[in-house]
């Protein structure tokens, strides 16, 4: 039985949102830190190109959550036009910090040993960089537009991106296509950023490139619309959950139908991918809201909430620590020098099969950060970026 009312959460943190954010970041750290990149269970890898694995859901879920958070954090500012400029400046400051943190991860540690070379070859796009851009642009759209206009902008972004990617001939190729190196987005990224500043594993295209950030903004807007609806006080909780769940299912179906012509693809962030992942995120958040905020079943949430309230902090540090481990060299039992990461991994590779050792390392890394975040949470330490 779903209660018809729920305590007003518009002025406090939405626990289900912190839970969802924390689970998403913990999953992100899990898939980003296997012990051995050559031994990974299939669900913990990205799809080779078209398609969607559980790992492919993590980043769009986070951008969706960014959108929901914007609706909650800036809702009161939206109704006061005199506060818009100050709010936008704060959003810009935060976006610049996020973008700079992402660039630092791309530069580290080479920036300390070869600064000139590091900047000449630094990858400019990245996860934190995309979060920064989506956050800033989505914030402006939220502040300056009604919910109806936000919905229209979302649809326009998806439709325009689809039309450009599937109908505009790619210079030098002669036809529109959705292949890795010859699609329109890859051509734009090479032209603007040059190959020196693209994803090091490819150098000819980037999964967080410039052009594919357009539909990524639509993912943020999707989250904003869900957040605005969740905040409404004139609708009871049962109705909210029913409509959100239904809307999420509808978006998933539309995404799967569009997939027949415009394949679901994370690297291209296709319009079908936006609908499919946004729909799944809406379904999950509505269920979390029903269980945690409405029915108050929240005893199990703390491990994820401690991740959620310091999400960007732990994501940044969890990306930094492995780089530091790779810089430090120690001697193994034979006297040979190996990296600290390899030395720490030896017990895992000794007691488990290669693929389970890789997973055990990733799980241990998640638990390591959980302990740190738990202590921070108990001392009410929240590092805001």
mmCIF file of N, CA, C and O in Angstrom, residues 50-110:
data_model
loop_
_atom_site.group_PDB
_atom_site.id
_atom_site.type_symbol
_atom_site.label_atom_id
_atom_site.label_comp_id
_atom_site.label_asym_id
_atom_site.label_seq_id
_atom_site.Cartn_x
_atom_site.Cartn_y
_atom_site.Cartn_z
ATOM 1 N N UNK A 50 27.587 -0.707 -30.732
ATOM 2 C CA UNK A 50 26.148 -0.622 -30.510
ATOM 3 C C UNK A 50 25.725 -1.570 -29.390
ATOM 4 O O UNK A 50 26.360 -2.592 -29.142
ATOM 5 N N UNK A 51 24.641 -1.224 -28.716
ATOM 6 C CA UNK A 51 24.162 -2.044 -27.610
ATOM 7 C C UNK A 51 24.368 -1.344 -26.278
ATOM 8 O O UNK A 51 24.892 -0.228 -26.214
ATOM 9 N N UNK A 52 23.970 -2.022 -25.212
ATOM 10 C CA UNK A 52 24.048 -1.398 -23.888
ATOM 11 C C UNK A 52 24.210 -2.460 -22.815
ATOM 12 O O UNK A 52 23.343 -3.321 -22.637
ATOM 13 N N UNK A 53 25.330 -2.415 -22.116
ATOM 14 C CA UNK A 53 25.570 -3.298 -20.984
ATOM 15 C C UNK A 53 25.211 -2.554 -19.692
ATOM 16 O O UNK A 53 24.996 -1.340 -19.712
ATOM 17 N N UNK A 54 25.153 -3.248 -18.547
ATOM 18 C CA UNK A 54 24.930 -2.524 -17.282
ATOM 19 C C UNK A 54 25.944 -1.410 -17.056
ATOM 20 O O UNK A 54 25.611 -0.355 -16.506
ATOM 21 N N UNK A 55 27.195 -1.609 -17.497
ATOM 22 C CA UNK A 55 28.221 -0.584 -17.337
ATOM 23 C C UNK A 55 27.892 0.669 -18.136
ATOM 24 O O UNK A 55 28.170 1.793 -17.698
ATOM 25 N N UNK A 56 27.270 0.498 -19.299
ATOM 26 C CA UNK A 56 26.909 1.644 -20.136
ATOM 27 C C UNK A 56 25.818 2.510 -19.516
ATOM 28 O O UNK A 56 25.603 3.644 -19.949
ATOM 29 N N UNK A 57 25.137 1.987 -18.512
ATOM 30 C CA UNK A 57 24.061 2.746 -17.863
ATOM 31 C C UNK A 57 24.592 3.751 -16.843
ATOM 32 O O UNK A 57 23.898 4.717 -16.505
ATOM 33 N N UNK A 58 25.803 3.529 -16.356
ATOM 34 C CA UNK A 58 26.280 4.284 -15.196
ATOM 35 C C UNK A 58 26.409 5.783 -15.486
ATOM 36 O O UNK A 58 25.897 6.620 -14.728
ATOM 37 N N UNK A 59 27.087 6.145 -16.561
ATOM 38 C CA UNK A 59 27.314 7.567 -16.848
ATOM 39 C C UNK A 59 26.007 8.304 -17.153
ATOM 40 O O UNK A 59 25.767 9.394 -16.601
ATOM 41 N N UNK A 60 25.120 7.776 -18.007
ATOM 42 C CA UNK A 60 23.856 8.487 -18.222
ATOM 43 C C UNK A 60 23.008 8.580 -16.962
ATOM 44 O O UNK A 60 22.319 9.579 -16.762
ATOM 45 N N UNK A 61 23.074 7.575 -16.106
ATOM 46 C CA UNK A 61 22.355 7.665 -14.832
ATOM 47 C C UNK A 61 22.885 8.846 -14.024
ATOM 48 O O UNK A 61 22.111 9.587 -13.402
ATOM 49 N N UNK A 62 24.206 9.038 -14.018
ATOM 50 C CA UNK A 62 24.760 10.137 -13.234
ATOM 51 C C UNK A 62 24.335 11.486 -13.796
ATOM 52 O O UNK A 62 23.990 12.404 -13.039
ATOM 53 N N UNK A 63 24.346 11.636 -15.123
ATOM 54 C CA UNK A 63 23.916 12.909 -15.719
ATOM 55 C C UNK A 63 22.421 13.136 -15.467
ATOM 56 O O UNK A 63 22.002 14.281 -15.260
ATOM 57 N N UNK A 64 21.640 12.082 -15.492
ATOM 58 C CA UNK A 64 20.217 12.179 -15.135
ATOM 59 C C UNK A 64 20.079 12.689 -13.701
ATOM 60 O O UNK A 64 19.272 13.584 -13.413
ATOM 61 N N UNK A 65 20.883 12.151 -12.793
ATOM 62 C CA UNK A 65 20.848 12.567 -11.384
ATOM 63 C C UNK A 65 21.283 14.017 -11.243
ATOM 64 O O UNK A 65 20.739 14.762 -10.413
ATOM 65 N N UNK A 66 22.251 14.442 -12.053
ATOM 66 C CA UNK A 66 22.655 15.854 -12.062
ATOM 67 C C UNK A 66 21.447 16.725 -12.376
ATOM 68 O O UNK A 66 21.210 17.762 -11.742
ATOM 69 N N UNK A 67 20.648 16.310 -13.359
ATOM 70 C CA UNK A 67 19.449 17.063 -13.714
ATOM 71 C C UNK A 67 18.438 17.120 -12.585
ATOM 72 O O UNK A 67 17.887 18.192 -12.282
ATOM 73 N N UNK A 68 18.176 15.996 -11.948
ATOM 74 C CA UNK A 68 17.243 15.973 -10.819
ATOM 75 C C UNK A 68 17.744 16.897 -9.712
ATOM 76 O O UNK A 68 16.972 17.654 -9.109
ATOM 77 N N UNK A 69 19.049 16.855 -9.456
ATOM 78 C CA UNK A 69 19.638 17.690 -8.404
ATOM 79 C C UNK A 69 19.498 19.174 -8.717
ATOM 80 O O UNK A 69 19.295 19.990 -7.806
ATOM 81 N N UNK A 70 19.611 19.536 -9.989
ATOM 82 C CA UNK A 70 19.426 20.932 -10.392
ATOM 83 C C UNK A 70 18.020 21.400 -10.029
ATOM 84 O O UNK A 70 17.831 22.505 -9.503
ATOM 85 N N UNK A 71 17.031 20.565 -10.309
ATOM 86 C CA UNK A 71 15.644 20.926 -9.998
ATOM 87 C C UNK A 71 15.448 21.167 -8.514
ATOM 88 O O UNK A 71 14.701 22.068 -8.106
ATOM 89 N N UNK A 72 16.121 20.379 -7.689
ATOM 90 C CA UNK A 72 15.987 20.537 -6.236
ATOM 91 C C UNK A 72 16.820 21.704 -5.708
ATOM 92 O O UNK A 72 16.363 22.480 -4.869
ATOM 93 N N UNK A 73 18.049 21.840 -6.205
ATOM 94 C CA UNK A 73 18.949 22.851 -5.665
ATOM 95 C C UNK A 73 18.609 24.255 -6.134
ATOM 96 O O UNK A 73 18.818 25.232 -5.403
ATOM 97 N N UNK A 74 18.077 24.386 -7.351
ATOM 98 C CA UNK A 74 17.843 25.714 -7.922
ATOM 99 C C UNK A 74 16.369 26.071 -8.046
ATOM 100 O O UNK A 74 16.036 27.117 -8.602
ATOM 101 N N UNK A 75 15.508 25.215 -7.518
ATOM 102 C CA UNK A 75 14.069 25.461 -7.642
ATOM 103 C C UNK A 75 13.629 26.791 -7.067
ATOM 104 O O UNK A 75 12.861 27.537 -7.695
ATOM 105 N N UNK A 76 14.132 27.119 -5.894
ATOM 106 C CA UNK A 76 13.733 28.378 -5.251
ATOM 107 C C UNK A 76 14.304 29.587 -5.985
ATOM 108 O O UNK A 76 13.706 30.661 -5.994
ATOM 109 N N UNK A 77 15.472 29.406 -6.616
ATOM 110 C CA UNK A 77 16.095 30.511 -7.354
ATOM 111 C C UNK A 77 15.354 30.802 -8.656
ATOM 112 O O UNK A 77 15.324 31.935 -9.122
ATOM 113 N N UNK A 78 14.746 29.783 -9.229
ATOM 114 C CA UNK A 78 14.069 29.960 -10.513
ATOM 115 C C UNK A 78 12.919 30.947 -10.410
ATOM 116 O O UNK A 78 12.653 31.710 -11.341
ATOM 117 N N UNK A 79 12.230 30.940 -9.280
ATOM 118 C CA UNK A 79 11.059 31.810 -9.116
ATOM 119 C C UNK A 79 11.442 33.253 -8.825
ATOM 120 O O UNK A 79 10.578 34.119 -8.748
ATOM 121 N N UNK A 80 12.741 33.501 -8.667
ATOM 122 C CA UNK A 80 13.229 34.852 -8.371
ATOM 123 C C UNK A 80 14.196 35.292 -9.462
ATOM 124 O O UNK A 80 15.407 35.043 -9.372
ATOM 125 N N UNK A 81 13.720 35.943 -10.521
ATOM 126 C CA UNK A 81 14.576 36.344 -11.642
ATOM 127 C C UNK A 81 15.780 37.176 -11.226
ATOM 128 O O UNK A 81 16.824 37.129 -11.879
ATOM 129 N N UNK A 82 15.635 37.938 -10.131
ATOM 130 C CA UNK A 82 16.755 38.776 -9.693
ATOM 131 C C UNK A 82 17.941 37.929 -9.205
ATOM 132 O O UNK A 82 19.066 38.436 -9.108
ATOM 133 N N UNK A 83 17.691 36.659 -8.896
ATOM 134 C CA UNK A 83 18.755 35.774 -8.403
ATOM 135 C C UNK A 83 19.378 34.941 -9.508
ATOM 136 O O UNK A 83 20.332 34.207 -9.266
ATOM 137 N N UNK A 84 18.856 35.059 -10.736
ATOM 138 C CA UNK A 84 19.325 34.204 -11.827
ATOM 139 C C UNK A 84 20.800 34.419 -12.161
ATOM 140 O O UNK A 84 21.554 33.457 -12.304
ATOM 141 N N UNK A 85 21.214 35.674 -12.288
ATOM 142 C CA UNK A 85 22.606 35.944 -12.684
ATOM 143 C C UNK A 85 23.593 35.389 -11.664
ATOM 144 O O UNK A 85 24.611 34.792 -12.024
ATOM 145 N N UNK A 86 23.287 35.591 -10.396
ATOM 146 C CA UNK A 86 24.170 35.080 -9.347
ATOM 147 C C UNK A 86 24.198 33.561 -9.355
ATOM 148 O O UNK A 86 25.263 32.942 -9.187
ATOM 149 N N UNK A 87 23.045 32.942 -9.578
ATOM 150 C CA UNK A 87 22.966 31.483 -9.619
ATOM 151 C C UNK A 87 23.748 30.932 -10.805
ATOM 152 O O UNK A 87 24.453 29.925 -10.685
ATOM 153 N N UNK A 88 23.651 31.610 -11.944
ATOM 154 C CA UNK A 88 24.388 31.175 -13.138
ATOM 155 C C UNK A 88 25.893 31.315 -12.926
ATOM 156 O O UNK A 88 26.678 30.451 -13.329
ATOM 157 N N UNK A 89 26.305 32.394 -12.258
ATOM 158 C CA UNK A 89 27.730 32.572 -11.970
ATOM 159 C C UNK A 89 28.240 31.464 -11.044
ATOM 160 O O UNK A 89 29.355 30.949 -11.232
ATOM 161 N N UNK A 90 27.436 31.099 -10.058
ATOM 162 C CA UNK A 90 27.825 30.000 -9.168
ATOM 163 C C UNK A 90 27.914 28.689 -9.937
ATOM 164 O O UNK A 90 28.822 27.881 -9.712
ATOM 165 N N UNK A 91 26.960 28.483 -10.856
ATOM 166 C CA UNK A 91 26.974 27.270 -11.677
ATOM 167 C C UNK A 91 28.217 27.252 -12.568
ATOM 168 O O UNK A 91 28.845 26.210 -12.758
ATOM 169 N N UNK A 92 28.573 28.420 -13.112
ATOM 170 C CA UNK A 92 29.757 28.513 -13.959
ATOM 171 C C UNK A 92 31.014 28.194 -13.156
ATOM 172 O O UNK A 92 31.899 27.462 -13.635
ATOM 173 N N UNK A 93 31.092 28.725 -11.950
ATOM 174 C CA UNK A 93 32.248 28.462 -11.098
ATOM 175 C C UNK A 93 32.376 26.971 -10.810
ATOM 176 O O UNK A 93 33.462 26.392 -10.905
ATOM 177 N N UNK A 94 31.250 26.351 -10.498
ATOM 178 C CA UNK A 94 31.287 24.915 -10.210
ATOM 179 C C UNK A 94 31.669 24.115 -11.448
ATOM 180 O O UNK A 94 32.444 23.155 -11.368
ATOM 181 N N UNK A 95 31.135 24.527 -12.591
ATOM 182 C CA UNK A 95 31.447 23.831 -13.839
ATOM 183 C C UNK A 95 32.935 23.939 -14.169
ATOM 184 O O UNK A 95 33.561 22.961 -14.609
ATOM 185 N N UNK A 96 33.500 25.119 -13.957
ATOM 186 C CA UNK A 96 34.921 25.308 -14.238
ATOM 187 C C UNK A 96 35.787 24.456 -13.314
ATOM 188 O O UNK A 96 36.816 23.911 -13.737
ATOM 189 N N UNK A 97 35.367 24.329 -12.059
ATOM 190 C CA UNK A 97 36.113 23.487 -11.116
ATOM 191 C C UNK A 97 36.057 22.028 -11.573
ATOM 192 O O UNK A 97 37.082 21.330 -11.591
ATOM 193 N N UNK A 98 34.858 21.563 -11.936
ATOM 194 C CA UNK A 98 34.705 20.185 -12.402
ATOM 195 C C UNK A 98 35.552 19.929 -13.651
ATOM 196 O O UNK A 98 36.229 18.901 -13.757
ATOM 197 N N UNK A 99 35.495 20.878 -14.581
ATOM 198 C CA UNK A 99 36.256 20.727 -15.829
ATOM 199 C C UNK A 99 37.756 20.688 -15.525
ATOM 200 O O UNK A 99 38.498 19.875 -16.098
ATOM 201 N N UNK A 100 38.198 21.545 -14.612
ATOM 202 C CA UNK A 100 39.616 21.593 -14.247
ATOM 203 C C UNK A 100 40.064 20.303 -13.562
ATOM 204 O O UNK A 100 41.178 19.817 -13.810
ATOM 205 N N UNK A 101 39.206 19.739 -12.722
ATOM 206 C CA UNK A 101 39.535 18.469 -12.068
ATOM 207 C C UNK A 101 39.691 17.361 -13.106
ATOM 208 O O UNK A 101 40.588 16.513 -13.003
ATOM 209 N N UNK A 102 38.807 17.380 -14.107
ATOM 210 C CA UNK A 102 38.913 16.394 -15.166
ATOM 211 C C UNK A 102 40.198 16.540 -15.962
ATOM 212 O O UNK A 102 40.866 15.546 -16.282
ATOM 213 N N UNK A 103 40.564 17.780 -16.280
ATOM 214 C CA UNK A 103 41.813 18.018 -16.997
ATOM 215 C C UNK A 103 43.028 17.603 -16.156
ATOM 216 O O UNK A 103 43.999 17.062 -16.688
ATOM 217 N N UNK A 104 42.942 17.844 -14.857
ATOM 218 C CA UNK A 104 44.058 17.457 -13.980
ATOM 219 C C UNK A 104 44.269 15.953 -14.017
ATOM 220 O O UNK A 104 45.411 15.479 -14.069
ATOM 221 N N UNK A 105 43.170 15.189 -13.999
ATOM 222 C CA UNK A 105 43.297 13.732 -14.074
ATOM 223 C C UNK A 105 43.928 13.312 -15.394
ATOM 224 O O UNK A 105 44.701 12.347 -15.444
ATOM 225 N N UNK A 106 43.599 14.033 -16.462
ATOM 226 C CA UNK A 106 44.185 13.722 -17.764
ATOM 227 C C UNK A 106 45.677 14.067 -17.798
ATOM 228 O O UNK A 106 46.466 13.396 -18.470
ATOM 229 N N UNK A 107 46.081 15.113 -17.085
ATOM 230 C CA UNK A 107 47.465 15.568 -17.088
ATOM 231 C C UNK A 107 48.353 14.795 -16.116
ATOM 232 O O UNK A 107 49.557 14.651 -16.342
ATOM 233 N N UNK A 108 47.765 14.300 -15.050
ATOM 234 C CA UNK A 108 48.539 13.672 -13.968
ATOM 235 C C UNK A 108 48.953 12.260 -14.358
ATOM 236 O O UNK A 108 48.140 11.502 -14.892
ATOM 237 N N UNK A 109 50.199 11.851 -14.075
ATOM 238 C CA UNK A 109 51.273 12.582 -13.395
ATOM 239 C C UNK A 109 52.260 13.252 -14.350
ATOM 240 O O UNK A 109 53.229 13.849 -13.910
ATOM 241 N N UNK A 110 52.013 13.129 -15.668
ATOM 242 C CA UNK A 110 52.984 13.607 -16.657
ATOM 243 C C UNK A 110 53.252 15.098 -16.531
ATOM 244 O O UNK A 110 54.342 15.577 -16.859
#
